[in-house]
């Protein structure tokens, strides 16, 4: 399924029926990141819509804007298109900042947030931007991203990781995909951090204890949770994708949170 918005088209898939959940992956990934979590949520009576980021997966390329705020606007556009009442947004990595902004800008459309290893602060400096331009340039960019992506699974790896990684590499080889990823890499996240306290919806933060993206994963999870007035849960041994690495541990946390929302 697709949704046309300003400057491009967003791709998504819609599964199940019941209260709405929208899932959005972080940069350099596909909506199939939620391949293990989706059936568990659907089996528990939820409707799950998984979205490809702009420039990624089956969404179009060559967008004018790849900011965190623009992706937040994409989430709101999708929720308005679905018109199924307020939803819970489950967001991974940098997309967590976009989910927060969607809750701030459109509180009538968002009833809860689940942030998986949220990356919501940091501003790339000029030297880092130049380095990224070299490291992830074509033709070696997709392979370089694949090596970095694999490093985000420091412990248990899903059995289908190589197949999923091959799909990511193949996608990044398409015109405009690698460039979209580069733009997201240099997108400032400070705007998202500044808005954490303005998101007045229930939230849950889940963090892998071995996430290599953070020097102190639990300290980062606690900081985000405190800013949101939320709770956080650690997944021991997991990296940047606890819902992929250990869905049997991650999903009960999410389902418990959802059950609490449904009782409100």
PDB file of C-alpha atoms in Angstrom:
ATOM      1  CA  UNK A   1       0.000   0.000   0.000  1.00  0.00           C
ATOM      2  CA  UNK A   2       1.123   3.558  -0.619  1.00  0.00           C
ATOM      3  CA  UNK A   3       0.382   7.056   0.607  1.00  0.00           C
ATOM      4  CA  UNK A   4       1.166  10.180  -1.416  1.00  0.00           C
ATOM      5  CA  UNK A   5       2.438  13.144   0.587  1.00  0.00           C
ATOM      6  CA  UNK A   6       4.289  16.323  -0.339  1.00  0.00           C
ATOM      7  CA  UNK A   7       7.358  15.464  -2.456  1.00  0.00           C
ATOM      8  CA  UNK A   8       6.918  11.701  -2.484  1.00  0.00           C
ATOM      9  CA  UNK A   9       5.186   8.414  -1.762  1.00  0.00           C
ATOM     10  CA  UNK A  10       5.328   6.300   1.390  1.00  0.00           C
ATOM     11  CA  UNK A  11       4.958   2.520   1.375  1.00  0.00           C
ATOM     12  CA  UNK A  12       3.363   0.552   4.184  1.00  0.00           C
ATOM     13  CA  UNK A  13       1.707  -2.766   4.934  1.00  0.00           C
ATOM     14  CA  UNK A  14      -1.421  -3.297   6.993  1.00  0.00           C
ATOM     15  CA  UNK A  15      -2.002  -6.498   8.978  1.00  0.00           C
ATOM     16  CA  UNK A  16      -4.636  -7.655  11.433  1.00  0.00           C
ATOM     17  CA  UNK A  17      -7.551  -5.884  13.062  1.00  0.00           C
ATOM     18  CA  UNK A  18      -8.168  -4.136  16.344  1.00  0.00           C
ATOM     19  CA  UNK A  19      -6.581  -1.121  18.053  1.00  0.00           C
ATOM     20  CA  UNK A  20      -4.056   0.490  15.721  1.00  0.00           C
ATOM     21  CA  UNK A  21      -0.291   0.214  16.090  1.00  0.00           C
ATOM     22  CA  UNK A  22       2.072   1.912  13.639  1.00  0.00           C
ATOM     23  CA  UNK A  23       5.633   0.582  13.471  1.00  0.00           C
ATOM     24  CA  UNK A  24       8.516   2.540  11.961  1.00  0.00           C
ATOM     25  CA  UNK A  25      12.132   1.346  11.678  1.00  0.00           C
ATOM     26  CA  UNK A  26      15.301   3.347  12.028  1.00  0.00           C
ATOM     27  CA  UNK A  27      17.467   4.476   9.141  1.00  0.00           C
ATOM     28  CA  UNK A  28      19.086   2.003   6.808  1.00  0.00           C
ATOM     29  CA  UNK A  29      16.434  -0.630   7.450  1.00  0.00           C
ATOM     30  CA  UNK A  30      13.165  -1.896   6.023  1.00  0.00           C
ATOM     31  CA  UNK A  31       9.675  -2.182   7.457  1.00  0.00           C
ATOM     32  CA  UNK A  32      10.314  -5.946   7.627  1.00  0.00           C
ATOM     33  CA  UNK A  33      12.386  -5.141  10.717  1.00  0.00           C
ATOM     34  CA  UNK A  34       9.099  -5.828  12.530  1.00  0.00           C
ATOM     35  CA  UNK A  35       8.690  -9.295  10.993  1.00  0.00           C
ATOM     36  CA  UNK A  36       8.870 -11.035  14.395  1.00  0.00           C
ATOM     37  CA  UNK A  37       6.927  -8.501  16.427  1.00  0.00           C
ATOM     38  CA  UNK A  38       4.008  -8.012  14.016  1.00  0.00           C
ATOM     39  CA  UNK A  39       2.545 -11.550  14.205  1.00  0.00           C
ATOM     40  CA  UNK A  40       2.748 -11.475  18.003  1.00  0.00           C
ATOM     41  CA  UNK A  41       0.847  -8.186  18.123  1.00  0.00           C
ATOM     42  CA  UNK A  42      -1.728  -9.337  15.567  1.00  0.00           C
ATOM     43  CA  UNK A  43      -2.281 -12.567  17.504  1.00  0.00           C
ATOM     44  CA  UNK A  44      -2.987 -10.424  20.569  1.00  0.00           C
ATOM     45  CA  UNK A  45      -5.755  -8.536  18.770  1.00  0.00           C
ATOM     46  CA  UNK A  46      -4.039  -5.495  17.279  1.00  0.00           C
ATOM     47  CA  UNK A  47      -3.941  -3.986  13.820  1.00  0.00           C
ATOM     48  CA  UNK A  48      -0.311  -3.386  12.828  1.00  0.00           C
ATOM     49  CA  UNK A  49       0.779  -0.997  10.092  1.00  0.00           C
ATOM     50  CA  UNK A  50       4.505  -1.030   9.274  1.00  0.00           C
ATOM     51  CA  UNK A  51       5.905   1.953   7.379  1.00  0.00           C
ATOM     52  CA  UNK A  52       9.021   2.334   5.234  1.00  0.00           C
ATOM     53  CA  UNK A  53      10.955   5.524   5.970  1.00  0.00           C
ATOM     54  CA  UNK A  54      11.088   8.100   3.191  1.00  0.00           C
ATOM     55  CA  UNK A  55      13.852   7.094   0.793  1.00  0.00           C
ATOM     56  CA  UNK A  56      13.883   3.520   2.139  1.00  0.00           C
ATOM     57  CA  UNK A  57      12.300   0.207   1.210  1.00  0.00           C
ATOM     58  CA  UNK A  58       9.452   0.745  -1.246  1.00  0.00           C
ATOM     59  CA  UNK A  59       8.957   4.418  -0.369  1.00  0.00           C
ATOM     60  CA  UNK A  60      10.072   6.857  -3.053  1.00  0.00           C
ATOM     61  CA  UNK A  61      13.465   8.560  -3.232  1.00  0.00           C
ATOM     62  CA  UNK A  62      14.713  12.110  -3.863  1.00  0.00           C
ATOM     63  CA  UNK A  63      12.826  13.869  -1.074  1.00  0.00           C
ATOM     64  CA  UNK A  64      13.658  17.501  -0.420  1.00  0.00           C
ATOM     65  CA  UNK A  65      13.679  16.971   3.344  1.00  0.00           C
ATOM     66  CA  UNK A  66      15.012  14.074   5.423  1.00  0.00           C
ATOM     67  CA  UNK A  67      14.724  15.745   8.806  1.00  0.00           C
ATOM     68  CA  UNK A  68      13.422  14.061  11.944  1.00  0.00           C
ATOM     69  CA  UNK A  69      10.466  16.478  11.833  1.00  0.00           C
ATOM     70  CA  UNK A  70       9.580  15.522   8.258  1.00  0.00           C
ATOM     71  CA  UNK A  71       9.329  11.863   9.257  1.00  0.00           C
ATOM     72  CA  UNK A  72       7.124  12.868  12.171  1.00  0.00           C
ATOM     73  CA  UNK A  73       4.871  14.589   9.637  1.00  0.00           C
ATOM     74  CA  UNK A  74       4.834  11.368   7.587  1.00  0.00           C
ATOM     75  CA  UNK A  75       3.558   9.481  10.624  1.00  0.00           C
ATOM     76  CA  UNK A  76       0.753  11.974  11.144  1.00  0.00           C
ATOM     77  CA  UNK A  77      -0.168  11.853   7.448  1.00  0.00           C
ATOM     78  CA  UNK A  78      -0.404   8.069   7.659  1.00  0.00           C
ATOM     79  CA  UNK A  79      -2.539   8.180  10.803  1.00  0.00           C
ATOM     80  CA  UNK A  80      -4.895  10.644   9.147  1.00  0.00           C
ATOM     81  CA  UNK A  81      -5.083   8.428   6.063  1.00  0.00           C
ATOM     82  CA  UNK A  82      -5.889   5.346   8.135  1.00  0.00           C
ATOM     83  CA  UNK A  83      -8.450   7.345  10.153  1.00  0.00           C
ATOM     84  CA  UNK A  84      -8.699   4.580  12.749  1.00  0.00           C
ATOM     85  CA  UNK A  85      -8.499   6.744  15.837  1.00  0.00           C
ATOM     86  CA  UNK A  86      -5.438   7.407  17.965  1.00  0.00           C
ATOM     87  CA  UNK A  87      -2.647   4.861  17.582  1.00  0.00           C
ATOM     88  CA  UNK A  88       0.348   3.573  19.458  1.00  0.00           C
ATOM     89  CA  UNK A  89       3.577   4.257  17.578  1.00  0.00           C
ATOM     90  CA  UNK A  90       6.407   1.753  17.950  1.00  0.00           C
ATOM     91  CA  UNK A  91       9.624   3.350  16.702  1.00  0.00           C
ATOM     92  CA  UNK A  92      13.235   2.223  16.576  1.00  0.00           C
ATOM     93  CA  UNK A  93      16.435   4.268  16.797  1.00  0.00           C
ATOM     94  CA  UNK A  94      16.299   7.724  15.159  1.00  0.00           C
ATOM     95  CA  UNK A  95      12.643   7.220  14.220  1.00  0.00           C
ATOM     96  CA  UNK A  96      11.863   7.435  17.936  1.00  0.00           C
ATOM     97  CA  UNK A  97      12.463  11.183  17.730  1.00  0.00           C
ATOM     98  CA  UNK A  98      10.004  11.412  14.854  1.00  0.00           C
ATOM     99  CA  UNK A  99       7.420   9.468  16.855  1.00  0.00           C
ATOM    100  CA  UNK A 100       7.830  11.895  19.747  1.00  0.00           C
ATOM    101  CA  UNK A 101       7.333  14.856  17.422  1.00  0.00           C
ATOM    102  CA  UNK A 102       4.201  13.237  15.974  1.00  0.00           C
ATOM    103  CA  UNK A 103       2.807  12.936  19.502  1.00  0.00           C
ATOM    104  CA  UNK A 104       3.615  16.585  20.186  1.00  0.00           C
ATOM    105  CA  UNK A 105       2.219  17.941  16.914  1.00  0.00           C
ATOM    106  CA  UNK A 106      -0.815  15.662  16.672  1.00  0.00           C
ATOM    107  CA  UNK A 107      -1.768  14.468  20.157  1.00  0.00           C
ATOM    108  CA  UNK A 108      -5.260  13.570  18.973  1.00  0.00           C
ATOM    109  CA  UNK A 109      -3.704  10.905  16.714  1.00  0.00           C
ATOM    110  CA  UNK A 110      -1.288   9.302  19.189  1.00  0.00           C
ATOM    111  CA  UNK A 111      -2.290   7.493  22.381  1.00  0.00           C
ATOM    112  CA  UNK A 112       1.057   5.963  23.286  1.00  0.00           C
ATOM    113  CA  UNK A 113       4.707   5.515  22.326  1.00  0.00           C
ATOM    114  CA  UNK A 114       7.016   2.512  22.462  1.00  0.00           C
ATOM    115  CA  UNK A 115      10.582   3.607  21.764  1.00  0.00           C
ATOM    116  CA  UNK A 116      13.036   0.831  20.940  1.00  0.00           C
ATOM    117  CA  UNK A 117      16.656   1.864  21.552  1.00  0.00           C
ATOM    118  CA  UNK A 118      15.783   5.505  20.894  1.00  0.00           C
ATOM    119  CA  UNK A 119      18.456   7.761  19.399  1.00  0.00           C
ATOM    120  CA  UNK A 120      16.999  11.178  20.129  1.00  0.00           C
ATOM    121  CA  UNK A 121      19.936  13.461  20.741  1.00  0.00           C
ATOM    122  CA  UNK A 122      23.157  14.416  19.029  1.00  0.00           C
ATOM    123  CA  UNK A 123      24.228  16.783  16.283  1.00  0.00           C
ATOM    124  CA  UNK A 124      26.801  15.637  13.679  1.00  0.00           C
ATOM    125  CA  UNK A 125      29.729  18.011  13.257  1.00  0.00           C
ATOM    126  CA  UNK A 126      31.201  18.977   9.915  1.00  0.00           C
ATOM    127  CA  UNK A 127      34.119  16.551  10.183  1.00  0.00           C
ATOM    128  CA  UNK A 128      31.724  13.668  10.857  1.00  0.00           C
ATOM    129  CA  UNK A 129      29.582  14.663   7.896  1.00  0.00           C
ATOM    130  CA  UNK A 130      32.607  14.619   5.600  1.00  0.00           C
ATOM    131  CA  UNK A 131      33.719  11.242   6.949  1.00  0.00           C
ATOM    132  CA  UNK A 132      30.272   9.748   6.407  1.00  0.00           C
ATOM    133  CA  UNK A 133      30.315  11.054   2.858  1.00  0.00           C
ATOM    134  CA  UNK A 134      33.420   8.985   2.176  1.00  0.00           C
ATOM    135  CA  UNK A 135      32.587   5.863   4.185  1.00  0.00           C
ATOM    136  CA  UNK A 136      29.132   5.433   2.701  1.00  0.00           C
ATOM    137  CA  UNK A 137      29.717   6.694  -0.830  1.00  0.00           C
ATOM    138  CA  UNK A 138      28.943   4.551  -3.837  1.00  0.00           C
ATOM    139  CA  UNK A 139      29.849   1.947  -4.931  1.00  0.00           C
ATOM    140  CA  UNK A 140      30.949   0.574  -1.560  1.00  0.00           C
ATOM    141  CA  UNK A 141      28.265   2.304   0.508  1.00  0.00           C
ATOM    142  CA  UNK A 142      25.721  -0.559   0.706  1.00  0.00           C
ATOM    143  CA  UNK A 143      28.413  -3.043   1.760  1.00  0.00           C
ATOM    144  CA  UNK A 144      29.837  -0.590   4.304  1.00  0.00           C
ATOM    145  CA  UNK A 145      26.396  -0.044   5.788  1.00  0.00           C
ATOM    146  CA  UNK A 146      25.908  -3.802   5.929  1.00  0.00           C
ATOM    147  CA  UNK A 147      29.044  -4.215   8.029  1.00  0.00           C
ATOM    148  CA  UNK A 148      27.966  -1.461  10.399  1.00  0.00           C
ATOM    149  CA  UNK A 149      24.419  -2.837  10.591  1.00  0.00           C
ATOM    150  CA  UNK A 150      25.724  -6.285  11.531  1.00  0.00           C
ATOM    151  CA  UNK A 151      27.770  -4.751  14.356  1.00  0.00           C
ATOM    152  CA  UNK A 152      24.523  -3.573  15.963  1.00  0.00           C
ATOM    153  CA  UNK A 153      23.750  -7.232  16.747  1.00  0.00           C
ATOM    154  CA  UNK A 154      26.580  -7.911  19.249  1.00  0.00           C
ATOM    155  CA  UNK A 155      24.994 -10.981  20.806  1.00  0.00           C
ATOM    156  CA  UNK A 156      22.246 -13.257  19.552  1.00  0.00           C
ATOM    157  CA  UNK A 157      21.490 -12.822  15.874  1.00  0.00           C
ATOM    158  CA  UNK A 158      18.184 -13.783  14.250  1.00  0.00           C
ATOM    159  CA  UNK A 159      18.398 -16.873  12.069  1.00  0.00           C
ATOM    160  CA  UNK A 160      17.381 -14.878   8.999  1.00  0.00           C
ATOM    161  CA  UNK A 161      19.796 -11.976   9.531  1.00  0.00           C
ATOM    162  CA  UNK A 162      21.807 -12.705   6.377  1.00  0.00           C
ATOM    163  CA  UNK A 163      18.655 -12.765   4.254  1.00  0.00           C
ATOM    164  CA  UNK A 164      17.399  -9.539   5.826  1.00  0.00           C
ATOM    165  CA  UNK A 165      20.786  -7.917   5.353  1.00  0.00           C
ATOM    166  CA  UNK A 166      20.872  -9.005   1.708  1.00  0.00           C
ATOM    167  CA  UNK A 167      17.487  -7.331   1.186  1.00  0.00           C
ATOM    168  CA  UNK A 168      18.808  -4.118   2.760  1.00  0.00           C
ATOM    169  CA  UNK A 169      21.925  -4.128   0.567  1.00  0.00           C
ATOM    170  CA  UNK A 170      19.861  -4.773  -2.546  1.00  0.00           C
ATOM    171  CA  UNK A 171      17.535  -1.919  -1.644  1.00  0.00           C
ATOM    172  CA  UNK A 172      20.426   0.477  -1.029  1.00  0.00           C
ATOM    173  CA  UNK A 173      21.824  -0.282  -4.473  1.00  0.00           C
ATOM    174  CA  UNK A 174      18.782   1.346  -6.059  1.00  0.00           C
ATOM    175  CA  UNK A 175      19.215   4.951  -7.266  1.00  0.00           C
ATOM    176  CA  UNK A 176      18.681   7.486  -4.509  1.00  0.00           C
ATOM    177  CA  UNK A 177      18.579   5.006  -1.613  1.00  0.00           C
ATOM    178  CA  UNK A 178      22.143   5.413  -0.376  1.00  0.00           C
ATOM    179  CA  UNK A 179      21.822   9.166  -0.685  1.00  0.00           C
ATOM    180  CA  UNK A 180      18.671   9.092   1.464  1.00  0.00           C
ATOM    181  CA  UNK A 181      20.517   7.116   4.119  1.00  0.00           C
ATOM    182  CA  UNK A 182      23.378   9.613   4.096  1.00  0.00           C
ATOM    183  CA  UNK A 183      20.945  12.478   4.604  1.00  0.00           C
ATOM    184  CA  UNK A 184      19.391  10.758   7.603  1.00  0.00           C
ATOM    185  CA  UNK A 185      22.835  10.112   9.074  1.00  0.00           C
ATOM    186  CA  UNK A 186      23.525  13.829   9.257  1.00  0.00           C
ATOM    187  CA  UNK A 187      20.036  14.887  10.350  1.00  0.00           C
ATOM    188  CA  UNK A 188      20.256  16.756  13.701  1.00  0.00           C
ATOM    189  CA  UNK A 189      18.374  15.099  16.545  1.00  0.00           C
ATOM    190  CA  UNK A 190      18.500  17.911  19.091  1.00  0.00           C
ATOM    191  CA  UNK A 191      15.034  19.116  18.058  1.00  0.00           C
ATOM    192  CA  UNK A 192      13.595  15.746  19.075  1.00  0.00           C
ATOM    193  CA  UNK A 193      15.398  15.807  22.423  1.00  0.00           C
ATOM    194  CA  UNK A 194      14.052  19.282  23.156  1.00  0.00           C
ATOM    195  CA  UNK A 195      10.494  18.043  22.626  1.00  0.00           C
ATOM    196  CA  UNK A 196      10.561  14.935  24.818  1.00  0.00           C
ATOM    197  CA  UNK A 197       8.926  16.743  27.724  1.00  0.00           C
ATOM    198  CA  UNK A 198       6.148  18.034  25.471  1.00  0.00           C
ATOM    199  CA  UNK A 199       4.864  14.596  24.504  1.00  0.00           C
ATOM    200  CA  UNK A 200       2.040  14.135  26.990  1.00  0.00           C
ATOM    201  CA  UNK A 201       1.195  10.530  26.173  1.00  0.00           C
ATOM    202  CA  UNK A 202       2.046   7.290  27.973  1.00  0.00           C
ATOM    203  CA  UNK A 203       5.387   5.924  26.817  1.00  0.00           C
ATOM    204  CA  UNK A 204       7.640   2.921  27.236  1.00  0.00           C
ATOM    205  CA  UNK A 205      11.363   2.862  26.490  1.00  0.00           C
ATOM    206  CA  UNK A 206      13.020  -0.481  25.724  1.00  0.00           C
ATOM    207  CA  UNK A 207      16.801  -0.738  25.396  1.00  0.00           C
ATOM    208  CA  UNK A 208      19.217  -3.560  24.649  1.00  0.00           C
ATOM    209  CA  UNK A 209      21.869  -3.737  27.362  1.00  0.00           C
ATOM    210  CA  UNK A 210      24.620  -4.230  24.759  1.00  0.00           C
ATOM    211  CA  UNK A 211      23.542  -1.618  22.231  1.00  0.00           C
ATOM    212  CA  UNK A 212      26.865  -0.425  20.743  1.00  0.00           C
ATOM    213  CA  UNK A 213      25.299   2.876  19.665  1.00  0.00           C
ATOM    214  CA  UNK A 214      25.457   4.075  23.283  1.00  0.00           C
ATOM    215  CA  UNK A 215      28.368   4.164  25.723  1.00  0.00           C
ATOM    216  CA  UNK A 216      25.969   3.485  28.595  1.00  0.00           C
ATOM    217  CA  UNK A 217      22.723   2.022  27.220  1.00  0.00           C
ATOM    218  CA  UNK A 218      20.875   1.883  30.534  1.00  0.00           C
ATOM    219  CA  UNK A 219      21.849   5.433  31.428  1.00  0.00           C
ATOM    220  CA  UNK A 220      20.548   6.591  28.026  1.00  0.00           C
ATOM    221  CA  UNK A 221      17.297   4.662  28.459  1.00  0.00           C
ATOM    222  CA  UNK A 222      16.829   6.211  31.882  1.00  0.00           C
ATOM    223  CA  UNK A 223      17.462   9.702  30.560  1.00  0.00           C
ATOM    224  CA  UNK A 224      14.900   9.337  27.760  1.00  0.00           C
ATOM    225  CA  UNK A 225      12.354   7.757  30.100  1.00  0.00           C
ATOM    226  CA  UNK A 226      12.763  10.506  32.671  1.00  0.00           C
ATOM    227  CA  UNK A 227      12.317  13.203  30.017  1.00  0.00           C
ATOM    228  CA  UNK A 228       9.111  11.490  28.866  1.00  0.00           C
ATOM    229  CA  UNK A 229       7.893  10.710  32.395  1.00  0.00           C
ATOM    230  CA  UNK A 230       7.914   7.087  31.250  1.00  0.00           C
ATOM    231  CA  UNK A 231       9.168   3.688  32.341  1.00  0.00           C
ATOM    232  CA  UNK A 232      12.024   1.806  30.740  1.00  0.00           C
ATOM    233  CA  UNK A 233      12.922  -1.851  30.403  1.00  0.00           C
ATOM    234  CA  UNK A 234      16.324  -3.325  29.619  1.00  0.00           C
ATOM    235  CA  UNK A 235      16.745  -6.447  27.489  1.00  0.00           C
ATOM    236  CA  UNK A 236      19.886  -8.186  28.786  1.00  0.00           C
ATOM    237  CA  UNK A 237      22.328  -9.165  26.058  1.00  0.00           C
ATOM    238  CA  UNK A 238      20.450  -7.465  23.236  1.00  0.00           C
ATOM    239  CA  UNK A 239      21.908  -4.848  20.921  1.00  0.00           C
ATOM    240  CA  UNK A 240      20.182  -2.118  18.921  1.00  0.00           C
ATOM    241  CA  UNK A 241      17.228  -4.272  17.834  1.00  0.00           C
ATOM    242  CA  UNK A 242      15.883  -6.117  20.904  1.00  0.00           C
ATOM    243  CA  UNK A 243      12.549  -6.777  19.187  1.00  0.00           C
ATOM    244  CA  UNK A 244      14.436  -8.629  16.444  1.00  0.00           C
ATOM    245  CA  UNK A 245      17.093 -10.303  18.574  1.00  0.00           C
ATOM    246  CA  UNK A 246      14.893 -11.327  21.488  1.00  0.00           C
ATOM    247  CA  UNK A 247      11.205 -10.895  20.618  1.00  0.00           C
ATOM    248  CA  UNK A 248      10.261 -13.415  23.303  1.00  0.00           C
ATOM    249  CA  UNK A 249      11.579 -10.981  25.934  1.00  0.00           C
ATOM    250  CA  UNK A 250      10.669  -7.708  24.251  1.00  0.00           C
ATOM    251  CA  UNK A 251       7.100  -8.491  23.207  1.00  0.00           C
ATOM    252  CA  UNK A 252       5.764  -9.164  26.745  1.00  0.00           C
ATOM    253  CA  UNK A 253       6.971  -5.709  27.804  1.00  0.00           C
ATOM    254  CA  UNK A 254       5.142  -4.169  24.854  1.00  0.00           C
ATOM    255  CA  UNK A 255       1.975  -6.212  25.329  1.00  0.00           C
ATOM    256  CA  UNK A 256       1.841  -5.334  29.022  1.00  0.00           C
ATOM    257  CA  UNK A 257       2.153  -1.647  28.148  1.00  0.00           C
ATOM    258  CA  UNK A 258      -0.573  -1.946  25.500  1.00  0.00           C
ATOM    259  CA  UNK A 259      -2.860  -3.770  27.911  1.00  0.00           C
ATOM    260  CA  UNK A 260      -2.495  -0.909  30.358  1.00  0.00           C
ATOM    261  CA  UNK A 261      -3.458   1.582  27.667  1.00  0.00           C
ATOM    262  CA  UNK A 262      -6.486  -0.468  26.657  1.00  0.00           C
ATOM    263  CA  UNK A 263      -7.761  -0.409  30.253  1.00  0.00           C
ATOM    264  CA  UNK A 264      -7.697   3.392  30.408  1.00  0.00           C
TER     265      UNK A 264
END
